[in-house]
Short mmCIF file of C-alpha atoms in Angstrom, two decimals:
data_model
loop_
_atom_site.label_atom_id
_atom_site.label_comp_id
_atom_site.label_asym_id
_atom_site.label_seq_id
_atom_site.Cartn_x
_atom_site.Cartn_y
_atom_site.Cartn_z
CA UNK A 1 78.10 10.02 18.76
CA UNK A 2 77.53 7.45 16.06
CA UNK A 3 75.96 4.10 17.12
CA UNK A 4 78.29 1.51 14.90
CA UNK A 5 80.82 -0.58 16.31
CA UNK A 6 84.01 0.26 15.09
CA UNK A 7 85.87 -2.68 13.77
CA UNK A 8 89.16 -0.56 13.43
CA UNK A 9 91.58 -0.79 16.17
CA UNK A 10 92.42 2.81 16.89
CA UNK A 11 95.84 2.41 18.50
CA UNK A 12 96.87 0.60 14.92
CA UNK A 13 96.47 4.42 13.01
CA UNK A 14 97.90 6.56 15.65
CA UNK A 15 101.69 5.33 16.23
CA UNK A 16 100.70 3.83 19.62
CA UNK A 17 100.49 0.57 18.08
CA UNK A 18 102.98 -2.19 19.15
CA UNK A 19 106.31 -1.97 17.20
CA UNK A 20 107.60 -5.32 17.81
CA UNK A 21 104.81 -7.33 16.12
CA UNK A 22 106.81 -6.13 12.96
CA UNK A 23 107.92 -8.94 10.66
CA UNK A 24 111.27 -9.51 11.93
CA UNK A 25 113.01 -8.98 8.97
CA UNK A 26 112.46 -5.35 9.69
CA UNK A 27 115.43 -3.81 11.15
CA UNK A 28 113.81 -0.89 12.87
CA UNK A 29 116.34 1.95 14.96
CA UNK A 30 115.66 4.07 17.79
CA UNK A 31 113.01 6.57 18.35
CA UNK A 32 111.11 6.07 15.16
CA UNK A 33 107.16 7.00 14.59
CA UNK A 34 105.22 4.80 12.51
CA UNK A 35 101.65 6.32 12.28
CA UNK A 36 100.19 3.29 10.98
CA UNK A 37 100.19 -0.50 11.56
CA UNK A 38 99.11 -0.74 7.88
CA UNK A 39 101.90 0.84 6.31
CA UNK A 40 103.61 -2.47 6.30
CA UNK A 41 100.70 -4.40 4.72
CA UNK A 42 102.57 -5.18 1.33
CA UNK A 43 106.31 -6.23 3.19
CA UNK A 44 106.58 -9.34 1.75
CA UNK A 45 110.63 -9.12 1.12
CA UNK A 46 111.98 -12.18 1.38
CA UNK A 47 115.56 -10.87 2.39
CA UNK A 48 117.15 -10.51 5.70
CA UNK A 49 117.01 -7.62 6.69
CA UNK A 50 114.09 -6.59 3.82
CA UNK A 51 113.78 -3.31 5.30
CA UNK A 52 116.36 -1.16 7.38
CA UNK A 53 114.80 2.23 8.85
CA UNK A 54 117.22 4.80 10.72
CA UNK A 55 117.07 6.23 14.05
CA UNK A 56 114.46 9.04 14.56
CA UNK A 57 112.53 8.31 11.39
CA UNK A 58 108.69 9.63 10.99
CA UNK A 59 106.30 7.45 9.30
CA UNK A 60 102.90 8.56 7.99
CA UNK A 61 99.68 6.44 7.78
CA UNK A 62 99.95 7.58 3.84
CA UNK A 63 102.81 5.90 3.53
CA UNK A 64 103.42 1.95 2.02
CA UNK A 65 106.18 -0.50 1.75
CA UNK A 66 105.17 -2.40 -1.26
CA UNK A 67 108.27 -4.66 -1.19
CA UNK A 68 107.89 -7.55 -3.35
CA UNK A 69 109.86 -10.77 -2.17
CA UNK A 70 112.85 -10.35 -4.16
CA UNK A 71 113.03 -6.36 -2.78
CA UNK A 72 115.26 -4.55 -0.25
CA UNK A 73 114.92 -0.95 1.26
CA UNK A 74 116.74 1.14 3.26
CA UNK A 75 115.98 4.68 4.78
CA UNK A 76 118.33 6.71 6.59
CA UNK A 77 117.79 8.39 9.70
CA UNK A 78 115.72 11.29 10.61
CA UNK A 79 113.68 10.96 7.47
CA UNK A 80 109.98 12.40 7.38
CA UNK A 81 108.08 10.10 5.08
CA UNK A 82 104.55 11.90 4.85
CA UNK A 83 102.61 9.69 2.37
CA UNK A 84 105.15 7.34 0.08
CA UNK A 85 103.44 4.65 -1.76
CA UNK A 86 106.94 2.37 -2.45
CA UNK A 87 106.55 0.14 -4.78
CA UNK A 88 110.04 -2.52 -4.36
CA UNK A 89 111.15 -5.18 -6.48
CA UNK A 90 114.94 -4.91 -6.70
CA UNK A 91 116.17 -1.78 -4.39
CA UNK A 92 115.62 1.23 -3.16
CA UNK A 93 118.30 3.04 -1.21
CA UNK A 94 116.89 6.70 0.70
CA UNK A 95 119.49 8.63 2.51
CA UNK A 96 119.02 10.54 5.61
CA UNK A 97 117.21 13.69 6.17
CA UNK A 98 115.05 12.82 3.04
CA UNK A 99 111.69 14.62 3.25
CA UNK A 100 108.63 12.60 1.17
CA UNK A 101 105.53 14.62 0.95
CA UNK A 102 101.86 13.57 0.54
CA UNK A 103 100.82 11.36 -2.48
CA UNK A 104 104.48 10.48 -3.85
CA UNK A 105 104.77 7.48 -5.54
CA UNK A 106 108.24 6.04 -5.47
CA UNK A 107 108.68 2.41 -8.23
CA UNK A 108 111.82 0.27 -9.15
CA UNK A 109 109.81 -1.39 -11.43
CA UNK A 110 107.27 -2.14 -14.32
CA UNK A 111 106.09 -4.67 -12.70
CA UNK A 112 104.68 -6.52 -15.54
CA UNK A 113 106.98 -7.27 -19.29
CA UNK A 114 106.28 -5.45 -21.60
CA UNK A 115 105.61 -7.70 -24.36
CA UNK A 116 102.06 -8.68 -24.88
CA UNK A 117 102.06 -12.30 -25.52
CA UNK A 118 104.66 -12.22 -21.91
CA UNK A 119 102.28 -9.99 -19.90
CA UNK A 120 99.39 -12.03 -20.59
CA UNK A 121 100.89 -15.08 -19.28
CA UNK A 122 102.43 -12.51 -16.22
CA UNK A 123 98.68 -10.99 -15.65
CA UNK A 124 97.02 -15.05 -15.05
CA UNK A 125 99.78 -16.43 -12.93
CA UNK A 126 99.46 -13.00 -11.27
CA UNK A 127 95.41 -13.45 -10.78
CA UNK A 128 93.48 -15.17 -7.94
CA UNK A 129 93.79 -18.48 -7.37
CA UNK A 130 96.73 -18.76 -9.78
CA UNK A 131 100.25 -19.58 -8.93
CA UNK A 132 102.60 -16.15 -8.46
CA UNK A 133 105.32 -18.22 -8.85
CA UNK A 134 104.86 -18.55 -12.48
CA UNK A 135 105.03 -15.04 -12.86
CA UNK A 136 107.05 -13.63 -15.86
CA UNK A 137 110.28 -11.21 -15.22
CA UNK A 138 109.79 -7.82 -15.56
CA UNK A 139 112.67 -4.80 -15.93
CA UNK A 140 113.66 -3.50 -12.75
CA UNK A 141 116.77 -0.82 -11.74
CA UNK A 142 117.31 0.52 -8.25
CA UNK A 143 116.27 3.80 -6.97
CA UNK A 144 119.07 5.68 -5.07
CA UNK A 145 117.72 9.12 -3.30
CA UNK A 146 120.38 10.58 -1.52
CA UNK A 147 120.89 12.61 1.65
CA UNK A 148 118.75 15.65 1.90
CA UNK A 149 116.81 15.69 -0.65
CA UNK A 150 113.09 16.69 -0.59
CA UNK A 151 110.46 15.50 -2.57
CA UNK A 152 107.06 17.67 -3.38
CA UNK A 153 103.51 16.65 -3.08
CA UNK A 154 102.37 14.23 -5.44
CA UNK A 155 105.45 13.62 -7.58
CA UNK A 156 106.63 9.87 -8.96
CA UNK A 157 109.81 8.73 -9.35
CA UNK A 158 110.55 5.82 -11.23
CA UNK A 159 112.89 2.71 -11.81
CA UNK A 160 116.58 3.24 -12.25
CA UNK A 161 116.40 7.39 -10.80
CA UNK A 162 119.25 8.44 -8.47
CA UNK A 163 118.98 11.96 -7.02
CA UNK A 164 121.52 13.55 -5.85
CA UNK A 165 122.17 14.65 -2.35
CA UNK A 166 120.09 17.90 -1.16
CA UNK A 167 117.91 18.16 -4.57
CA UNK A 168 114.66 18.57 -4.64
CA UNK A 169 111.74 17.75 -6.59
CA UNK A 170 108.84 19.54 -7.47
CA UNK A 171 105.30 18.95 -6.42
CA UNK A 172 103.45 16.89 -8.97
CA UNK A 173 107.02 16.02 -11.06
CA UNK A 174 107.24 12.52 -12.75
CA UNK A 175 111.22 11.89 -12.42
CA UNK A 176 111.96 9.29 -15.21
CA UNK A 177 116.16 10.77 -15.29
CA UNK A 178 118.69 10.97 -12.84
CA UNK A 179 118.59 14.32 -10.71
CA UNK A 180 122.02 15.84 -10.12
CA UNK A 181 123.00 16.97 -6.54
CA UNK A 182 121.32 20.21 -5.26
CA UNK A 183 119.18 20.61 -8.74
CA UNK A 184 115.59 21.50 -8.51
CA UNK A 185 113.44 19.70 -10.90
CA UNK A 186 109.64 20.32 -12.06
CA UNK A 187 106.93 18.94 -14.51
CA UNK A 188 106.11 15.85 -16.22
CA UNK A 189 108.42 14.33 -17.43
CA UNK A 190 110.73 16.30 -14.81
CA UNK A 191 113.00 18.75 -15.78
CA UNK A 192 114.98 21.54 -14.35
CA UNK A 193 113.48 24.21 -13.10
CA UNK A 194 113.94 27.59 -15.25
CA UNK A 195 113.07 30.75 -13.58
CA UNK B 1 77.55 25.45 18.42
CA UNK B 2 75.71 23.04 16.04
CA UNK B 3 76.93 19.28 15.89
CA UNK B 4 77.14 18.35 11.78
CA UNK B 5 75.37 15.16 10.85
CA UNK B 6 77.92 12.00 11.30
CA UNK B 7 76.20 8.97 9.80
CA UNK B 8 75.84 5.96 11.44
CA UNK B 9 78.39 4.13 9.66
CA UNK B 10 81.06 6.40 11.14
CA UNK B 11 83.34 3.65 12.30
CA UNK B 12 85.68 6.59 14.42
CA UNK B 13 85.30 6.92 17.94
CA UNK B 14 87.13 10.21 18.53
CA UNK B 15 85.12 13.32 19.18
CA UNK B 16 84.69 16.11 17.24
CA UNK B 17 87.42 18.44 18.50
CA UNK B 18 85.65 21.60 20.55
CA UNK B 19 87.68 23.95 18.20
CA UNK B 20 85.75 22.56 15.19
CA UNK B 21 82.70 24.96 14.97
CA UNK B 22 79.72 24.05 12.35
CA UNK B 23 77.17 26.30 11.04
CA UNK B 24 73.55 24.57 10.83
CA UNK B 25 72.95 21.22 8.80
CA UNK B 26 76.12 20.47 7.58
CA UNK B 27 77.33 16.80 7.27
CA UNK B 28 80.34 15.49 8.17
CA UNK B 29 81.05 11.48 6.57
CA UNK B 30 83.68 10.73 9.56
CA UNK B 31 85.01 12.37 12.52
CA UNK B 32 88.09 10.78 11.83
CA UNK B 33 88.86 13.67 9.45
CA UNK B 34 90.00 15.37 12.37
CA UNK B 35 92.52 12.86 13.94
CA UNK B 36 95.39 14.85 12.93
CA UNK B 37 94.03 18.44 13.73
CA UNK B 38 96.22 20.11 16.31
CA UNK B 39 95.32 23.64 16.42
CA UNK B 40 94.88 25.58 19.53
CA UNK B 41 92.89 28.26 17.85
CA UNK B 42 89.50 28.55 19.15
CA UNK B 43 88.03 28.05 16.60
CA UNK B 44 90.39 26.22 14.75
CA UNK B 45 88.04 24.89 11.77
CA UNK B 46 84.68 27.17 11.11
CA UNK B 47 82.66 25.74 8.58
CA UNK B 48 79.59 27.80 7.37
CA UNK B 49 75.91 26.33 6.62
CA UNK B 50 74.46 23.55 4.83
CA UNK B 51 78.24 22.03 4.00
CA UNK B 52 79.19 18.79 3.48
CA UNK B 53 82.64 17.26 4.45
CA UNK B 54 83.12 13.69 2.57
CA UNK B 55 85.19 10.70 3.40
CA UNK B 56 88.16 11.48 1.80
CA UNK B 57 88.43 14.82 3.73
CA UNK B 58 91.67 15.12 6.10
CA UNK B 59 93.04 18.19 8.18
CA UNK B 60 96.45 18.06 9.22
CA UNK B 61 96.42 21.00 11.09
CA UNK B 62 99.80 22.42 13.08
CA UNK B 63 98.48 24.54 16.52
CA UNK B 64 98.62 27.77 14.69
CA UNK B 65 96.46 26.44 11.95
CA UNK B 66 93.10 28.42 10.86
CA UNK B 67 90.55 26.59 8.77
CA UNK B 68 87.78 28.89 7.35
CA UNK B 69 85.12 27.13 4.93
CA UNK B 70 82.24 29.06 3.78
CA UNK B 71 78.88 27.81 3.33
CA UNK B 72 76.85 25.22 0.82
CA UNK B 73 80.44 24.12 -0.11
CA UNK B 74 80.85 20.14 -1.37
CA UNK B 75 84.31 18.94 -0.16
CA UNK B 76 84.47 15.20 -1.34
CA UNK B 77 88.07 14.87 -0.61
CA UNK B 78 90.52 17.57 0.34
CA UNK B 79 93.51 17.31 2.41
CA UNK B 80 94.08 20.72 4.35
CA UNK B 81 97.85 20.72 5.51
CA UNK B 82 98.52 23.93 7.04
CA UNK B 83 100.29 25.89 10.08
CA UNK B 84 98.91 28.75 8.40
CA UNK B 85 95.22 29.68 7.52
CA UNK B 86 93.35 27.97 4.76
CA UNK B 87 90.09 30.34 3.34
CA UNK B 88 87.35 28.32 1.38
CA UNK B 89 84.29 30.80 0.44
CA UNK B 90 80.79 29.86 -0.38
CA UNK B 91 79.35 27.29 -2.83
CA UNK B 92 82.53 25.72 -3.44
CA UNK B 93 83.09 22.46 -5.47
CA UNK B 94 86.34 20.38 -4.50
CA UNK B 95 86.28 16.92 -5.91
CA UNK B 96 88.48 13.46 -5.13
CA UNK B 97 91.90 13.87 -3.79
CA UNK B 98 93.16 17.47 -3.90
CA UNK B 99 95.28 18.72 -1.49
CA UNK B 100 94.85 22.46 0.11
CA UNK B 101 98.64 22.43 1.59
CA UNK B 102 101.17 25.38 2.79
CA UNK B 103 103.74 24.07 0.99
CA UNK B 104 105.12 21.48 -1.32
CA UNK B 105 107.06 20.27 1.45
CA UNK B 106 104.53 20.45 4.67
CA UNK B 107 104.21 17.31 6.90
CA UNK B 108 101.27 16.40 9.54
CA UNK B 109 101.51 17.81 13.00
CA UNK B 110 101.76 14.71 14.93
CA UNK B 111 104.27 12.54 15.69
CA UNK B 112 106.98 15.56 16.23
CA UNK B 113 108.75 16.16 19.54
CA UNK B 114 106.63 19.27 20.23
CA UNK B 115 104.87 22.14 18.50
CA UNK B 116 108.37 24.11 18.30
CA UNK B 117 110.06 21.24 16.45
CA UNK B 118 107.05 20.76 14.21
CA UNK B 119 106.90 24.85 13.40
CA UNK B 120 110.65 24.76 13.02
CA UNK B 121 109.66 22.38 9.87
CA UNK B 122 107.29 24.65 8.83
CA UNK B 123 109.45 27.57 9.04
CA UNK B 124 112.10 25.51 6.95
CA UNK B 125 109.57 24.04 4.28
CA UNK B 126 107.91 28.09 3.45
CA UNK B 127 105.13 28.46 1.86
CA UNK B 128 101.71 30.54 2.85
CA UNK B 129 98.16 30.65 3.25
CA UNK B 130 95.70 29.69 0.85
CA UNK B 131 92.48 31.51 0.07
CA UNK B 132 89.58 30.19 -2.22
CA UNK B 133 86.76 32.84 -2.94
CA UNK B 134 83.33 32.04 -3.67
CA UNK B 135 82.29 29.20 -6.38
CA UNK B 136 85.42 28.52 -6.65
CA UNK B 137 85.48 24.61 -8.55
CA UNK B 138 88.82 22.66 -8.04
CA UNK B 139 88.70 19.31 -10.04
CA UNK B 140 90.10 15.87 -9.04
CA UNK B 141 93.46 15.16 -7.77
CA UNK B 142 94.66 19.55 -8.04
CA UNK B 143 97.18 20.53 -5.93
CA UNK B 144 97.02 23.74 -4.59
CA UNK B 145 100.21 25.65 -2.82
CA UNK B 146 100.30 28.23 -0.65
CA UNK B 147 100.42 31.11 -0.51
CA UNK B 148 97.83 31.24 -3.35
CA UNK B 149 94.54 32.94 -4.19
CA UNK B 150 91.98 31.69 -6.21
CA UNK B 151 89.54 34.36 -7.11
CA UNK B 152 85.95 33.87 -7.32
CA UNK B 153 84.05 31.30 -9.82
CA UNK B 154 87.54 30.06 -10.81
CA UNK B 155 87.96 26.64 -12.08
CA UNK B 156 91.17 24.49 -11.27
CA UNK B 157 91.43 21.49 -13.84
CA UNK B 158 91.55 17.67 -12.67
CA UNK B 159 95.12 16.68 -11.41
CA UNK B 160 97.24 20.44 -12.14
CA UNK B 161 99.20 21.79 -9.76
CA UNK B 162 98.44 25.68 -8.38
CA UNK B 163 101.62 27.53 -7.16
CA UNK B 164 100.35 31.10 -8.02
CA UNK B 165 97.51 33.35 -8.07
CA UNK B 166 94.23 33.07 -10.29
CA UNK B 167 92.04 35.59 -11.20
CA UNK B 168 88.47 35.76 -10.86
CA UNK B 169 86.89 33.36 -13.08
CA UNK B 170 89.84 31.49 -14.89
CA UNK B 171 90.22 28.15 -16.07
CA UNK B 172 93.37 26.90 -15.29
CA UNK B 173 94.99 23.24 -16.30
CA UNK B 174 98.06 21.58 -16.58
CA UNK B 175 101.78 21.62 -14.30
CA UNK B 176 102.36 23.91 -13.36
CA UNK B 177 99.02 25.31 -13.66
CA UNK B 178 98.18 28.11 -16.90
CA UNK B 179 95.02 29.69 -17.86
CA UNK B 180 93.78 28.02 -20.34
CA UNK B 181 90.01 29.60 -20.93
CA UNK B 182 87.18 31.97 -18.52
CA UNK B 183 84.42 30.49 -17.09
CA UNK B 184 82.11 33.86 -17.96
CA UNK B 185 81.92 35.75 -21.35
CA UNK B 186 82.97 38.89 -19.52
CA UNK B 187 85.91 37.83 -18.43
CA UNK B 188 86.85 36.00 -21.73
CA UNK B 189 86.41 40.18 -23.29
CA UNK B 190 88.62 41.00 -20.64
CA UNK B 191 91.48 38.58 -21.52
CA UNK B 192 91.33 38.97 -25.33
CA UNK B 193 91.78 43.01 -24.80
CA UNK B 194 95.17 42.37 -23.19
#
């Protein structure tokens, strides 16, 4: 055995952690698991509720609700969320039965404008120390993933994507267009899937 | 059974599992690689000599789950996500964040109502084992599906994704993953006769 003192609380990384010290804003249903405590690290929606998760939902310690304050999420029930990174600034709407595999990174946003002389001014109100209130806007477009669908290892989807219900997409796919129900899409940038 | 070096600086207070089995001086960064590890197999995870297992190392393993890793292999950071067996030979090189997993669609062993529910997944998601041969060299962020083989002295380019088999000595790149080039002049012959 190692001799360090462990400054990690272990209860906080194995779902045995306690569920009601979530922000209250979180609307949380019945018989979820939520791996880890630090999952919610980055919930900083401002909106009541900011997050809405179904009954029977399983979270992974991989997974992260980035939601900015102006974001809302919702996941449906009986989801498996393995290792999401979500990255919220408007919405993103998940359906039930969605699988999320390892690695997935899942944005409604840029983030920062795209114009130079804009992003500069975004990236020092943005930096320590600064005021984040003087940020600059930045595009944004809901994410809709319906019911069923499954999404591979690795794969990003990103701002404005719906995907229909029971698609799935591939490991490693970057999803940049909207997936039509039941289609199978692969590659970056995504496409269908020809066999 | 040998106990792999843990350095000091291990912050996790878990155990190695019993069903983990080391070979002689191998070093293991954090026992907390094995948090998620529910196999029942005795031995689950067999890891040959002189091997080191780095921090970003994880093994979601379901109870049927068989690990294999050969000796004087370098795993930085792999994530093993099987119910199946995973096959890693000797002298192996597998860099930063690549994932070793069953299926596209395979999720961690924990947190299910029991082992039925979490096989009935499994079942559901497909997929197969993986095996590696020897000095086999998988670069950063590769994804690697099952089932798959990956013949001997193969090399798997940063960030591409592996659904199907490579022959001995390839260079694959790219999603999904081609050949793009041999690692041995032989083999190069080999490829340009076809």
């Amino acid at each position: 055995m190692g001799t360090s003192k462990h400054v990690v609380d272990r209860r906080d990384l194995d779902g045995t952690w306690d569920y009601t010290t979530l922000p209250a804003s979180i609307v949380l249903g019945e018989g979820c698991f939520l791996e880890s405590k630090k999952s919610f690290k980055r919930y900083f929606a401002t909106a009541d509720p900011g997050l809405v998760i179904g009954n029977d939902v399983r979270v992974y310690g991989g997974t992260g609700f980035g939601i900015e304050p102006s974001g809302m999420m919702t996941v449906g029930d009986r989801c498996i969320l393995v290792g999401a990174d979500f990255m919220c600034a408007e919405r993103i709407s998940i359906g039930s039965d969605v699988f999320i595999s390892y690695g997935v990174t899942i944005s409604d946003a840029d983030f920062h404008p795209v114009d130079p002389v804009e992003r500069r001014a975004d990236a020092i109100a943005n930096a320590p120390g600064r005021d984040r209130a003087a940020r600059r806007p930045y595009p944004s477009a809901p994410i809709v993933i319906e019911d069923g669908v499954r999404v591979g290892i690795g794969a990003m989807i990103l701002k404005g994507v719906s995907i229909g219900t029971g698609a799935t997409v591939g490991p490693g796919a970057v999803v940049t267009r909207d997936v039509p129900a039941d289609a199978t899409v692969i590659g970056n940038p995504a496409r269908p899937e020809v066999r | 059974m040998t106990e792999p070096y843990v350095p000091p600086w291990d912050w996790c207070p878990d155990p190695v599992p019993d069903n983990v089995v080391f070979g002689p001086d191998c070093w293991l960064d954090t026992r907390y690689a094995f948090a998620r590890s529910r196999t029942r197999r005795d031995p689950g995870v067999r890891v040959g000599r002189n091997t080191g297992i780095y921090s970003g190392s994880w093994f979601d393993l379901g109870p049927d789950a068989q690990v294999e890793i050969g000796s004087y292999c370098t795993i930085v950071g792999a994530l093993a996500s099987t119910n199946h067996r995973i096959v890693i030979g000797d002298y192996a090189l597998i860099s930063t964040r690549v994932s070793l997993v069953e299926s596209a669609f395979s999720a961690p062993p924990v947190g299910w109502l029991d082992d039925e529910d979490y096989r009935r997944w499994q079942a559901h998601a497909g997929g197969g084992p993986i095996v590696l041969g020897d000095d086999v060299w998988i670069g950063a962020h590769a994804t690697v599906i099952g089932p798959v083989t990956i013949g001997h002295g193969a090399i798997v380019g940063a960030a591409c994704v592996v659904t199907g088999d490579i022959p001995d000595g390839a260079i694959v790149a790219g999603n999904p993953a081609r050949i793009v080039g041999w690692a041995d002049g032989a083999e190069r012959e080999r490829h340009a006769l076809r």
